Amino acid sequence: MRFAIGDTDFLLDGQPHRVLSGAIHYFRVHPDLWADRIRKAKLMGLNTVETYVAWNAHEATPGTFDFSGGLDLGRFLDLVAAEGMHAIVRPGPYICAEWTNGGLPFWLFTDGTVGIRRDEPQFLAAVGRYLDALAPILVPRQIDAGGPIVLVQVENEYGAYGSDPVYLQKLEQMHRDVGLTVPFTSVDQPMDSMLEDGSLPSLHKTGSFGSRSTERLARLRQAQPTGPLMCSEFWDGWFDSWGEHHHTTPASASAEDLDVLLAAGGSVNIYMFHGGTNFGFTNGANDKGVYRPIATSYDYDAPLDEAGRPTEKFHAFRAVIARYAPVPDLPAAMQPGGSGRLTADAGVGDGQEARPTPAADVAVRLDRVLPLAELLPAVTAWTTHETPPTFDELGAASGFVLYRTEVDLPEGGVLTVDEEVRDRVLVRVDGRPVGVLEREHHDRAVALPPVTGLLELLVEDQGRVDYGPRIGEPKGLIGAVRVDGVELSRWTVSPLALDPLPEAAVEVLRAATTTAGETLAGPAFGIGSFDLPASGTTIDRYLALDGFRKGVVWVNGFCLGRYWSRGPQKTLAVPGPVLRAGRNEVVVFEVHAAVARTVCMCVEPELGHTEA
């Protein structure tokens, strides 16, 4: 088959074809759930699935690529093909996506000489290596080779960042040189000069917007007089940042804008069809004068919620799409009030039962608790430094780094960081917390009590900036650390090995003595277990942490990600495949303190206050 760009339409084997696509990021969805989410996209009436490719997830270490497990892009595309659907692939190299560092590997920035997203030899050489690694996955899966891929996007919203046509030309040629033959696209907001700055005549321009479809399409047509109109990011919701409300958009308003877009003959990629989750430490951040880390949930108020269940928006969009294209019959499980489950598992029903009720919630008590200090031998590898190194100098992409030094301050003093804290520091003296420094509040100073002994700074990277000029900045303590103006030296430093949490650390926790009481003083780890019948492992759940303040959670060794009492989300998504029949285990790392020792494995989420 052939896919091409005609004077007015996309052409599939020479016939006009409308792209009806939805975004599913394979790296935000448990791989055992890919097929389920893809099939549900088809049931909404979509004929295409779109995904970014997260370069930094695949090449965490220079020259070593990982395309296994949850990063098996080839398998994801094969599942798209198995549903008879097409695929749009957006390999970047920059993707934004509210993903840490916008998808760019942190090691690109360590020596400060690489020129990012421009015509710079070191950057282009690294991109070339990345595309070479992708080629065996993408090239044989193009539509003209019998695969699902019909479009490939070059760069991502480049017009909002720069206007270097030489860079774009070289990047386009690099994509061609590895064997990609399908049409290439660009995407930018139809505002100002972004469409012109972010593209080339050889790239088909598409827009990104979520409202005012008529106006946006007119601006797109002005920038590109011929060819099919396409919104390749139709924003049907929005992402959440910690400390803000949970963003939603009315299903009726989004459906109306989608209807206007399709009535104009446009093609669309719904961003997101299914948002998924920023598992582990993968969330990004924004900094436009104030640093705002992205929340763990990437629910996005999408047609398919974080647990893969159809929302009101799913049904509203499906009704709109049905006016312009045939849609499959909807199974009972996907009808309003249905379970949202499509696969039948032996002994647990046919997927058509009603959604579980809170009666299926399971309370889990963390009956063993140990302070971080007792697990340090299992999660640290200490090195010594005269001045505090950054995360990047330590080879730490994310998570936590513990900095230690001995001090003699009989009168106490004021601790300061010369330049900036990135991103949050728990300050402790002789094991006692004395304060927190937060980048978001531009904190750089804290008062210390009298102390002769150990000063500890537990520094958390809360997410690398994913958009704008602060992409790639180092994490950690930026500048010298001083007390009353006197620089501190002789630091012992270690990243904490938390994703994955070493089995040796879990064994130490399991062997701990069961402790009484309901409170938990951090930084500390707690562990607890619960049992599930086989039927209880077939649904996605949510972990509620009422009474906890800030930290990280693992279920059966799988890192769910960060929690924070400031919200908006109060629950963490637990993919069904992570659970198992019989005994299951929860580990919580609480940085501060908790007034409870019980968490709840719930069937419904609490994502926070909603606003239209």
Coordinates of C-alpha atoms in Angstrom, one line a residue:
M1 CA 0.0 0.0 0.0
R2 CA 1.0 3.6 -0.5
F3 CA 0.2 6.7 1.6
A4 CA 0.7 10.1 0.2
I5 CA -0.2 13.8 0.5
G6 CA -2.5 15.0 -2.3
D7 CA -3.6 18.5 -3.3
T8 CA -6.5 18.4 -0.9
D9 CA -6.5 15.0 0.9
F10 CA -4.3 12.3 2.3
L11 CA -4.2 9.5 -0.3
L12 CA -4.3 5.8 0.6
D13 CA -3.5 3.8 -2.5
G14 CA -4.6 6.9 -4.5
Q15 CA -8.0 7.3 -2.8
P16 CA -8.9 10.2 -0.4
H17 CA -8.4 9.2 3.2
R18 CA -9.1 11.0 6.5
V19 CA -6.7 10.3 9.4
L20 CA -8.7 9.8 12.6
S21 CA -6.0 9.3 15.2
G22 CA -5.5 9.2 18.9
A23 CA -2.4 9.5 21.0
I24 CA -1.3 6.7 23.2
H25 CA 2.3 6.9 24.6
Y26 CA 3.6 3.4 24.9
F27 CA 6.0 4.5 27.6
R28 CA 3.2 5.8 29.8
V29 CA 1.2 2.5 29.7
H30 CA 2.0 -0.9 31.1
P31 CA 3.0 -3.0 28.1
D32 CA 0.4 -5.7 29.0
L33 CA -2.3 -3.1 28.5
W34 CA -1.2 -1.8 25.1
A35 CA -3.5 -4.1 23.2
D36 CA -6.5 -3.2 25.3
R37 CA -5.9 0.6 24.9
I38 CA -5.4 0.2 21.1
R39 CA -8.5 -1.8 20.6
K40 CA -10.5 0.8 22.6
A41 CA -9.2 3.5 20.2
K42 CA -10.6 1.6 17.3
L43 CA -13.9 1.2 19.2
M44 CA -14.2 5.0 19.4
G45 CA -14.0 5.1 15.7
L46 CA -10.3 5.9 15.2
N47 CA -8.2 4.4 12.4
T48 CA -4.8 5.5 13.6
V49 CA -2.7 5.5 16.8
E50 CA 0.0 8.1 17.4
T51 CA 2.9 8.0 19.7
Y52 CA 6.0 10.0 20.6
V53 CA 9.3 8.1 21.0
A54 CA 11.1 9.0 24.2
W55 CA 14.8 9.1 23.3
N56 CA 16.0 9.4 26.9
A57 CA 14.1 6.3 27.9
H58 CA 15.7 4.2 25.2
E59 CA 19.3 5.6 25.5
A60 CA 19.7 6.3 29.2
T61 CA 23.4 5.6 28.8
P62 CA 25.3 6.9 25.7
G63 CA 25.4 4.2 23.0
T64 CA 23.3 1.6 24.9
F65 CA 19.8 1.3 23.7
D66 CA 16.9 -0.5 25.4
F67 CA 13.8 -1.6 23.3
S68 CA 12.6 -4.3 25.7
G69 CA 9.6 -4.7 27.9
G70 CA 7.7 -1.4 28.3
L71 CA 10.1 0.2 25.8
D72 CA 9.4 -2.4 23.0
L73 CA 8.3 0.1 20.4
G74 CA 8.2 -2.6 17.7
R75 CA 5.8 -4.7 19.7
F76 CA 3.6 -1.6 20.3
L77 CA 3.4 -0.9 16.5
D78 CA 2.7 -4.5 15.7
L79 CA -0.3 -4.4 18.1
V80 CA -1.5 -1.3 16.2
A81 CA -1.2 -3.3 13.0
A82 CA -2.9 -6.3 14.5
E83 CA -6.0 -4.1 15.0
G84 CA -5.9 -3.1 11.4
M85 CA -5.0 0.5 12.3
H86 CA -2.3 2.8 11.0
A87 CA 0.4 4.6 13.1
I88 CA 1.9 8.0 13.3
V89 CA 5.4 8.1 14.9
R90 CA 7.0 11.2 16.4
P91 CA 10.6 10.4 17.2
G92 CA 11.5 14.0 18.0
P93 CA 14.4 14.1 18.8
Y94 CA 12.7 16.6 21.1
I95 CA 9.1 15.7 22.1
C96 CA 8.1 17.9 25.1
A97 CA 5.2 15.7 26.1
E98 CA 5.5 16.9 29.7
W99 CA 8.1 14.2 29.9
T100 CA 11.4 14.7 31.7
N101 CA 13.8 16.8 29.7
G102 CA 11.4 16.8 26.8
G103 CA 12.8 13.4 25.8
L104 CA 16.4 14.6 25.4
P105 CA 18.9 12.5 27.3
F106 CA 20.4 14.3 30.3
W107 CA 23.9 13.3 29.3
L108 CA 23.8 15.5 26.2
F109 CA 24.2 18.5 28.5
T110 CA 26.9 17.3 30.9
D111 CA 29.9 19.1 29.4
G112 CA 28.0 22.2 28.2
T113 CA 29.3 22.1 24.7
V114 CA 26.5 20.4 22.8
G115 CA 24.2 22.8 21.0
I116 CA 20.7 21.4 21.4
R117 CA 18.0 21.6 18.7
R118 CA 20.2 23.4 16.2
D119 CA 22.8 22.8 13.5
E120 CA 25.5 21.7 15.9
P121 CA 27.8 18.7 15.0
Q122 CA 27.8 16.9 18.4
F123 CA 24.0 17.1 18.7
L124 CA 23.4 15.9 15.2
A125 CA 25.9 13.1 15.7
A126 CA 24.0 11.9 18.8
V127 CA 20.6 12.2 16.9
G128 CA 22.1 10.2 14.0
R129 CA 23.0 7.4 16.4
Y130 CA 19.5 7.5 17.8
L131 CA 17.8 7.4 14.4
D132 CA 20.2 4.5 13.4
A133 CA 18.9 2.6 16.4
L134 CA 15.3 3.3 15.5
A135 CA 15.6 2.4 11.9
P136 CA 15.4 -1.4 12.3
I137 CA 12.1 -0.9 14.2
L138 CA 10.5 1.8 12.0
V139 CA 11.7 1.2 8.5
P140 CA 10.2 -2.3 8.0
R141 CA 7.0 -1.2 9.7
Q142 CA 6.2 1.5 7.2
I143 CA 3.0 1.1 5.2
D144 CA 4.8 0.6 1.9
A145 CA 6.6 -2.4 3.5
G146 CA 3.3 -3.8 4.8
G147 CA 3.4 -2.1 8.2
P148 CA 1.2 0.4 10.0
I149 CA 3.3 3.6 9.8
V150 CA 1.8 6.3 7.5
L151 CA 3.4 9.5 8.8
V152 CA 6.6 10.5 10.7
Q153 CA 7.0 13.8 12.4
V154 CA 10.3 15.7 12.2
E155 CA 11.1 17.7 15.4
N156 CA 8.2 19.0 17.5
E157 CA 6.7 22.4 17.8
Y158 CA 10.0 23.8 16.7
G159 CA 8.5 27.2 15.7
A160 CA 8.0 27.9 19.4
Y161 CA 11.7 27.4 20.1
G162 CA 13.8 28.4 17.1
S163 CA 13.9 29.1 13.3
D164 CA 16.9 27.3 12.0
P165 CA 16.0 25.9 8.5
V166 CA 19.5 24.4 8.1
Y167 CA 19.0 22.3 11.2
L168 CA 15.6 21.2 10.0
Q169 CA 16.9 20.3 6.6
K170 CA 19.7 18.2 8.0
L171 CA 17.3 16.5 10.5
E172 CA 14.9 15.7 7.7
Q173 CA 17.7 14.3 5.5
M174 CA 18.9 12.1 8.5
H175 CA 15.4 10.6 8.7
R176 CA 15.5 9.9 5.0
D177 CA 19.0 8.5 5.1
V178 CA 18.0 5.7 7.6
G179 CA 15.3 4.5 5.2
L180 CA 12.1 6.3 6.1
T181 CA 10.0 6.9 3.0
V182 CA 6.5 7.8 4.3
P183 CA 5.4 11.5 4.3
F184 CA 7.0 13.7 6.9
T185 CA 5.1 16.3 8.9
S186 CA 5.8 19.2 11.3
V187 CA 3.5 20.6 14.0
D188 CA 3.2 24.0 15.5
Q189 CA 0.5 26.2 17.0
P190 CA -1.3 28.3 14.3
M191 CA -0.1 31.5 15.9
D192 CA 2.3 34.3 15.0
S193 CA 5.0 32.9 12.8
M194 CA 5.3 29.5 14.5
L195 CA 4.0 27.5 11.5
E196 CA 6.6 29.1 9.1
D197 CA 9.5 29.1 11.6
G198 CA 9.0 25.5 12.6
S199 CA 8.8 23.8 9.2
L200 CA 10.1 23.5 5.7
P201 CA 8.3 23.3 2.3
S202 CA 9.2 19.6 2.2
L203 CA 7.4 18.9 5.5
H204 CA 3.6 18.9 5.6
K205 CA 2.5 21.4 8.2
T206 CA 0.0 20.5 10.8
G207 CA -1.5 22.4 13.7
S208 CA -1.8 22.0 17.5
F209 CA -4.9 23.4 19.2
G210 CA -7.9 22.4 21.2
S211 CA -10.5 25.1 20.4
R212 CA -11.5 27.7 17.8
S213 CA -11.1 25.1 15.1
T214 CA -12.3 27.3 12.3
E215 CA -9.9 30.1 13.1
R216 CA -7.0 27.7 13.6
L217 CA -7.6 25.9 10.3
A218 CA -7.8 29.2 8.4
R219 CA -4.3 30.1 9.8
L220 CA -3.0 26.7 8.8
R221 CA -4.4 27.1 5.3
Q222 CA -2.7 30.5 5.0
A223 CA 0.6 28.9 5.9
Q224 CA 0.1 26.0 3.6
P225 CA -2.2 26.7 0.6
T226 CA -2.5 23.1 -0.6
G227 CA -2.7 19.7 1.0
P228 CA -4.9 18.1 3.6
L229 CA -5.7 20.1 6.8
M230 CA -4.7 18.3 9.9
C231 CA -4.7 19.1 13.6
S232 CA -2.1 16.6 14.8
E233 CA -2.5 17.7 18.5
F234 CA -6.2 18.2 19.2
W235 CA -6.0 19.1 22.9
D236 CA -9.0 17.5 24.5
G237 CA -7.8 18.2 28.1
W238 CA -4.6 19.3 29.8
F239 CA -1.9 18.1 32.1
D240 CA -1.7 18.7 35.8
S241 CA 1.1 20.3 37.9
W242 CA 1.6 19.7 41.6
G243 CA -0.3 22.3 43.6
E244 CA -2.8 23.2 40.9
H245 CA -6.3 21.9 40.2
H246 CA -7.0 18.9 38.0
H247 CA -7.7 20.3 34.6
T248 CA -10.8 19.2 32.7
T249 CA -12.6 20.4 29.7
P250 CA -16.4 19.8 29.1
A251 CA -17.0 16.9 26.9
S252 CA -19.7 18.8 25.0
A253 CA -17.4 21.7 24.2
S254 CA -14.5 19.4 23.1
A255 CA -16.9 17.4 20.9
E256 CA -18.3 20.5 19.3
D257 CA -14.8 21.7 18.3
L258 CA -14.0 18.2 17.0
D259 CA -17.2 18.4 14.9
V260 CA -16.2 21.7 13.4
L261 CA -12.7 20.4 12.6
L262 CA -14.1 17.2 10.9
A263 CA -16.9 19.2 9.1
A264 CA -14.2 21.3 7.5
G265 CA -12.7 18.1 6.0
G266 CA -9.8 18.1 8.5
S267 CA -7.8 15.1 9.8
V268 CA -7.1 14.8 13.4
N269 CA -4.9 13.3 16.1
I270 CA -6.7 13.5 19.5
Y271 CA -4.1 14.4 22.2
M272 CA -4.6 12.4 24.3
F273 CA -6.9 9.5 23.6
H274 CA -5.4 7.8 26.7
G275 CA -2.9 9.7 28.7
G276 CA -1.5 7.1 31.1
T277 CA 0.9 7.8 33.9
N278 CA 4.4 9.3 34.5
F279 CA 5.6 6.2 36.3
G280 CA 8.8 6.3 38.3
F281 CA 10.6 9.6 38.0
T282 CA 9.7 10.4 34.4
N283 CA 7.5 13.5 34.8
G284 CA 8.7 16.7 33.3
A285 CA 8.3 20.3 34.6
N286 CA 7.8 23.8 33.4
D287 CA 9.6 26.9 34.4
K288 CA 8.4 30.3 33.1
G289 CA 9.8 32.2 36.1
V290 CA 8.3 29.8 38.5
Y291 CA 9.2 26.1 38.5
R292 CA 6.2 23.8 38.2
P293 CA 6.8 20.0 38.3
I294 CA 4.2 17.9 36.4
A295 CA 2.1 15.5 38.5
T296 CA 2.4 11.7 38.3
S297 CA -1.0 11.2 36.7
Y298 CA -1.2 12.0 33.0
D299 CA -4.9 11.3 32.9
Y300 CA -5.3 14.5 30.7
D301 CA -9.1 14.3 31.0
A302 CA -8.9 12.0 28.0
P303 CA -11.6 9.9 26.4
L304 CA -10.1 6.8 28.1
D305 CA -9.2 7.5 31.7
E306 CA -6.0 6.4 33.5
A307 CA -7.5 3.0 34.2
G308 CA -8.5 2.5 30.6
R309 CA -12.2 3.1 31.2
P310 CA -14.4 5.1 28.7
T311 CA -15.4 8.6 29.9
E312 CA -18.2 10.9 28.9
K313 CA -15.8 12.3 26.4
F314 CA -15.3 8.9 24.8
H315 CA -18.9 8.6 24.0
A316 CA -19.2 12.3 22.9
F317 CA -16.3 11.9 20.5
R318 CA -17.5 8.6 19.2
A319 CA -20.9 10.2 18.3
V320 CA -19.1 13.0 16.4
I321 CA -16.9 10.6 14.5
A322 CA -19.9 8.5 13.5
R323 CA -21.1 11.4 11.5
Y324 CA -18.1 11.2 9.2
A325 CA -16.9 7.6 9.3
P326 CA -18.2 4.2 10.2
V327 CA -17.6 3.1 13.8
P328 CA -17.6 -0.4 15.2
D329 CA -20.3 -1.7 17.4
L330 CA -19.7 -1.0 21.0
P331 CA -19.4 -4.0 23.4
A332 CA -21.5 -3.9 26.5
A333 CA -18.4 -3.5 28.7
M334 CA -17.8 -0.1 26.9
Q335 CA -21.3 1.2 27.3
P336 CA -21.9 3.8 30.0
G337 CA -21.8 2.1 33.4
G338 CA -19.9 -0.9 32.0
S339 CA -16.7 -2.2 33.4
G340 CA -14.5 -1.0 30.6
R341 CA -12.9 -4.4 30.4
L342 CA -12.7 -6.1 27.1
T343 CA -10.8 -9.3 27.7
A344 CA -12.4 -12.3 29.3
D345 CA -10.3 -14.1 32.0
A346 CA -11.2 -17.6 33.1
G347 CA -13.3 -17.6 36.1
V348 CA -13.6 -13.8 36.4
G349 CA -16.4 -12.9 34.0
D350 CA -16.8 -11.8 30.5
G351 CA -15.9 -8.1 31.0
Q352 CA -19.5 -7.0 30.8
E353 CA -20.1 -6.7 34.5
A354 CA -20.6 -3.3 36.1
R355 CA -17.6 -1.4 37.4
P356 CA -16.3 -2.5 40.8
T357 CA -17.6 -0.5 43.8
P358 CA -15.7 0.8 46.8
A359 CA -16.6 -2.5 48.5
A360 CA -13.7 -3.9 46.5
D361 CA -11.2 -1.5 48.1
V362 CA -8.4 -3.1 50.2
A363 CA -6.8 -1.5 53.2
V364 CA -3.0 -2.2 53.5
R365 CA -1.2 -1.5 56.7
L366 CA 2.6 -0.8 56.6
D367 CA 3.4 -2.9 59.5
R368 CA 7.2 -2.7 59.2
V369 CA 8.9 0.7 59.1
L370 CA 12.6 1.6 59.0
P371 CA 14.4 5.0 58.7
L372 CA 16.3 5.7 55.5
A373 CA 19.5 5.5 57.4
E374 CA 19.1 1.7 58.0
L375 CA 18.6 1.1 54.2
L376 CA 21.4 3.3 53.0
P377 CA 23.9 0.4 52.6
A378 CA 21.5 -1.2 50.1
V379 CA 20.7 2.0 48.1
T380 CA 23.9 4.0 48.1
A381 CA 27.3 4.0 46.5
W382 CA 29.3 6.8 48.2
T383 CA 31.9 9.1 46.5
T384 CA 33.8 12.0 48.0
H385 CA 34.0 15.5 46.6
E386 CA 35.4 18.9 47.8
T387 CA 32.3 20.7 46.5
P388 CA 28.8 19.3 46.0
P389 CA 28.5 17.7 42.6
T390 CA 25.4 18.0 40.5
F391 CA 23.2 15.0 39.7
D392 CA 24.5 15.1 36.2
E393 CA 28.2 14.9 37.3
L394 CA 27.2 11.8 39.3
G395 CA 25.5 10.2 36.3
A396 CA 22.1 10.5 38.1
A397 CA 19.2 11.2 35.7
S398 CA 16.6 11.7 38.3
G399 CA 15.4 10.8 41.8
F400 CA 17.2 11.6 45.0
V401 CA 20.8 12.4 46.0
L402 CA 22.1 12.5 49.5
Y403 CA 24.8 15.0 50.4
R404 CA 26.7 14.7 53.7
T405 CA 29.4 16.6 55.5
E406 CA 30.7 17.1 59.0
V407 CA 30.2 20.6 60.6
D408 CA 31.2 22.3 63.8
L409 CA 28.7 25.0 64.5
P410 CA 28.3 25.5 68.2
E411 CA 26.3 28.7 67.6
G412 CA 24.4 27.4 64.6
G413 CA 24.2 29.6 61.5
V414 CA 22.4 30.2 58.2
L415 CA 23.0 27.7 55.4
T416 CA 22.8 29.1 51.9
V417 CA 23.1 27.8 48.4
D418 CA 24.9 30.3 46.1
E419 CA 22.8 30.0 42.9
E420 CA 19.8 27.7 43.0
V421 CA 18.2 24.6 44.5
R422 CA 17.1 22.1 41.9
D423 CA 14.6 21.1 43.0
R424 CA 13.9 20.5 46.7
V425 CA 16.1 19.9 49.7
L426 CA 15.4 18.3 53.1
V427 CA 18.0 19.7 55.5
R428 CA 18.9 17.6 58.5
V429 CA 21.5 17.9 61.3
D430 CA 22.4 14.8 63.3
G431 CA 19.3 13.0 61.9
R432 CA 16.9 15.8 62.9
P433 CA 15.0 17.7 60.1
V434 CA 15.5 21.5 60.4
G435 CA 14.0 22.8 57.2
V436 CA 13.1 22.5 53.5
L437 CA 14.4 24.5 50.5
E438 CA 12.1 24.6 47.5
R439 CA 13.0 25.8 44.1
E440 CA 9.4 26.6 43.4
H441 CA 9.6 29.3 46.2
H442 CA 13.1 30.4 45.2
D443 CA 14.4 29.3 48.6
R444 CA 18.2 29.3 49.1
A445 CA 18.7 29.8 52.8
V446 CA 17.7 28.0 56.0
A447 CA 18.7 28.5 59.7
L448 CA 20.6 25.8 61.4
P449 CA 20.6 25.1 65.1
P450 CA 23.8 24.6 67.1
V451 CA 25.4 21.4 65.8
T452 CA 28.7 19.5 65.9
G453 CA 28.2 16.5 63.7
L454 CA 26.5 15.4 60.5
L455 CA 24.8 17.8 58.1
E456 CA 22.7 16.0 55.5
L457 CA 21.0 17.5 52.5
L458 CA 18.5 15.1 50.8
V459 CA 18.0 16.6 47.3
E460 CA 15.1 15.6 45.1
D461 CA 14.9 16.2 41.3
Q462 CA 11.2 16.8 40.9
G463 CA 11.3 16.6 37.1
R464 CA 13.5 18.1 34.4
V465 CA 12.1 21.0 32.5
D466 CA 10.5 19.8 29.3
Y467 CA 9.8 23.1 27.4
G468 CA 11.6 26.3 26.7
P469 CA 15.2 27.5 27.3
R470 CA 15.8 25.8 30.6
I471 CA 15.7 22.3 29.0
G472 CA 18.9 20.4 30.0
E473 CA 19.9 22.4 33.0
P474 CA 21.8 20.4 35.7
K475 CA 20.1 19.1 38.8
G476 CA 21.2 19.3 42.5
L477 CA 22.8 22.1 44.4
I478 CA 23.9 24.8 42.0
G479 CA 26.8 26.8 43.4
A480 CA 28.6 26.5 46.7
V481 CA 26.9 25.6 50.0
R482 CA 27.9 28.0 52.8
V483 CA 27.1 28.6 56.5
D484 CA 27.3 32.3 57.4
G485 CA 29.3 32.9 54.2
V486 CA 31.9 30.2 54.9
E487 CA 32.0 27.5 52.1
L488 CA 31.5 23.9 53.2
S489 CA 33.7 21.2 51.7
R490 CA 34.6 17.5 52.0
W491 CA 31.3 16.1 50.9
T492 CA 30.3 12.5 50.8
V493 CA 27.6 12.0 48.2
S494 CA 25.4 9.2 46.7
P495 CA 22.4 9.0 44.5
L496 CA 19.7 6.8 46.0
A497 CA 19.0 3.6 44.0
L498 CA 15.2 3.8 43.9
D499 CA 14.0 2.9 40.4
P500 CA 14.1 0.0 40.7
L501 CA 14.4 -0.4 44.4
P502 CA 17.1 -3.0 45.1
E503 CA 15.9 -6.3 46.3
A504 CA 18.5 -6.1 49.1
A505 CA 16.7 -3.1 50.4
V506 CA 13.3 -4.8 50.3
E507 CA 14.7 -7.8 52.1
V508 CA 16.0 -5.5 54.9
L509 CA 12.4 -4.1 55.2
R510 CA 10.8 -7.5 55.2
A511 CA 13.1 -8.6 58.0
A512 CA 12.3 -5.6 60.2
T513 CA 10.4 -6.1 63.4
T514 CA 6.7 -5.3 63.2
T515 CA 6.2 -1.9 64.8
A516 CA 3.1 -0.6 66.7
G517 CA 1.6 2.9 66.2
E518 CA 0.0 4.7 63.3
T519 CA 2.5 7.5 62.6
L520 CA 5.6 7.4 60.5
A521 CA 8.6 9.7 60.9
G522 CA 10.5 10.2 57.7
P523 CA 12.6 10.0 55.8
A524 CA 11.6 6.4 56.2
F525 CA 10.4 3.3 54.3
G526 CA 7.3 1.3 55.2
I527 CA 6.2 -2.1 53.8
G528 CA 3.0 -3.9 54.0
S529 CA 1.2 -6.7 52.2
F530 CA -2.3 -7.6 51.1
D531 CA -4.0 -10.5 49.4
L532 CA -6.2 -10.5 46.2
P533 CA -8.2 -13.2 44.6
A534 CA -7.6 -13.9 40.9
S535 CA -10.6 -11.8 40.0
G536 CA -9.0 -8.8 41.8
T537 CA -6.0 -8.7 39.5
T538 CA -7.9 -8.0 36.3
I539 CA -8.7 -4.4 36.9
D540 CA -6.5 -1.3 37.3
R541 CA -6.6 0.2 40.7
Y542 CA -5.5 3.3 42.5
L543 CA -3.5 3.6 45.7
A544 CA -4.8 6.3 48.1
L545 CA -2.2 7.7 50.6
D546 CA -4.4 9.7 53.0
G547 CA -2.3 11.1 55.8
F548 CA 1.0 10.9 53.9
R549 CA 2.9 14.0 52.8
K550 CA 5.5 13.4 50.1
G551 CA 7.3 10.4 48.7
V552 CA 7.4 7.4 46.3
V553 CA 5.5 4.1 46.1
W554 CA 6.2 0.7 44.7
V555 CA 3.8 -2.2 44.3
N556 CA 5.3 -5.6 43.8
G557 CA 8.6 -3.9 42.8
F558 CA 7.0 -1.6 40.2
C559 CA 7.6 2.1 40.8
L560 CA 4.2 3.9 40.6
G561 CA 5.9 7.3 41.0
R562 CA 5.7 10.2 43.3
Y563 CA 2.9 11.3 45.6
W564 CA 2.5 14.7 47.3
S565 CA -0.2 15.8 49.7
R566 CA -0.5 19.2 48.0
G567 CA -2.4 17.5 45.2
P568 CA -4.2 17.8 42.9
Q569 CA -4.1 14.0 42.7
K570 CA -4.6 12.0 45.9
T571 CA -4.2 8.6 44.4
L572 CA -1.6 6.8 42.2
A573 CA -2.6 4.5 39.3
V574 CA -1.8 0.8 39.8
P575 CA -1.9 -1.1 36.5
G576 CA -3.8 -4.4 36.8
P577 CA -0.8 -6.5 35.4
V578 CA 1.3 -5.3 38.3
L579 CA -1.0 -7.1 40.7
R580 CA -1.1 -10.9 41.3
A581 CA -3.3 -13.5 42.8
G582 CA -2.4 -14.1 46.4
R583 CA 0.1 -12.0 48.3
N584 CA 1.0 -8.5 47.1
E585 CA 3.4 -6.0 48.5
V586 CA 3.5 -2.2 48.9
V587 CA 6.6 -0.2 49.8
V588 CA 6.3 3.5 50.6
F589 CA 9.2 6.0 50.9
E590 CA 7.9 8.9 53.0
V591 CA 10.2 11.9 53.0
H592 CA 8.6 13.9 55.8
A593 CA 6.0 12.2 58.1
A594 CA 2.7 10.5 57.9
V595 CA -0.2 10.5 60.4
A596 CA -1.3 7.1 59.2
R597 CA 0.3 3.8 58.5
T598 CA -2.5 2.5 56.3
V599 CA -2.9 3.0 52.5
C600 CA -5.9 1.9 50.4
M601 CA -5.9 -0.1 47.2
C602 CA -9.0 1.6 45.7
V603 CA -11.0 1.1 42.6
E604 CA -11.7 4.8 41.9
P605 CA -9.3 7.7 41.5
E606 CA -9.2 11.0 43.3
L607 CA -7.4 13.3 40.9
G608 CA -8.4 16.6 42.5
H609 CA -10.6 19.6 42.1
T610 CA -12.1 20.0 38.7
E611 CA -12.8 23.1 36.7
A612 CA -14.1 23.6 33.2

